């Protein structure tokens, strides 16, 4: 109810509160037409939530504190679902009409994929507002090496392990969907202390020579610690 009223107040287009696999969701559109949805953690079990912005414009008990399920639409529903189950180790825990709910790891809203069959819509194209890829986390270098080996064994073309300085990544395009596997570490405290983390624009060494251009393209905003 709170976010319905807030969306109305700010002129955000939304579809009202709906039900999805026993959870309350509120689908809405942002300015580029990309569709998102808020999902309630009421009765949720699984991946622990994050920490909300304490001094933001939204009361802490209503604040957003994490990412929920990833929604993927494909025409090749059965094939993609099979890959999520057999390669990525996901389990289908619910299925309604042309929508399946898959879960991995600890599960819950933070460990789920909503897979939708859509054989009528046009294929998405990259542009403003579009999602470039989805990412699944693994613990460390050994874990991502194991995934690189697994991709080779099952015949999935991939990027090979890419060093992003703050983490390592492995990319594979499954159908039209770009899936990234990334390590938890080293993390964003690799080159700055916790006390000032995020107050300045940190770049990995391989982008430092482009700092002037990157900073010119970033809209300034206040990042000081009082906004925890």
PDB file of C-alpha atoms in Angstrom, residues 8 32 44 149-150 166 185 198:
ATOM      1  CA  UNK A   8       0.961   7.736  -7.473  1.00  0.00           C
ATOM      2  CA  UNK A  32      12.904   4.259 -20.147  1.00  0.00           C
ATOM      3  CA  UNK A  44      10.072 -15.097   2.966  1.00  0.00           C
ATOM      4  CA  UNK A 149      35.758 -26.430 -16.409  1.00  0.00           C
ATOM      5  CA  UNK A 150      32.068 -27.301 -16.265  1.00  0.00           C
ATOM      6  CA  UNK A 166      37.394  -6.164  -7.649  1.00  0.00           C
ATOM      7  CA  UNK A 185      36.165 -11.184  -3.712  1.00  0.00           C
ATOM      8  CA  UNK A 198      32.052   4.786  -1.920  1.00  0.00           C
TER       9      UNK A 198
END
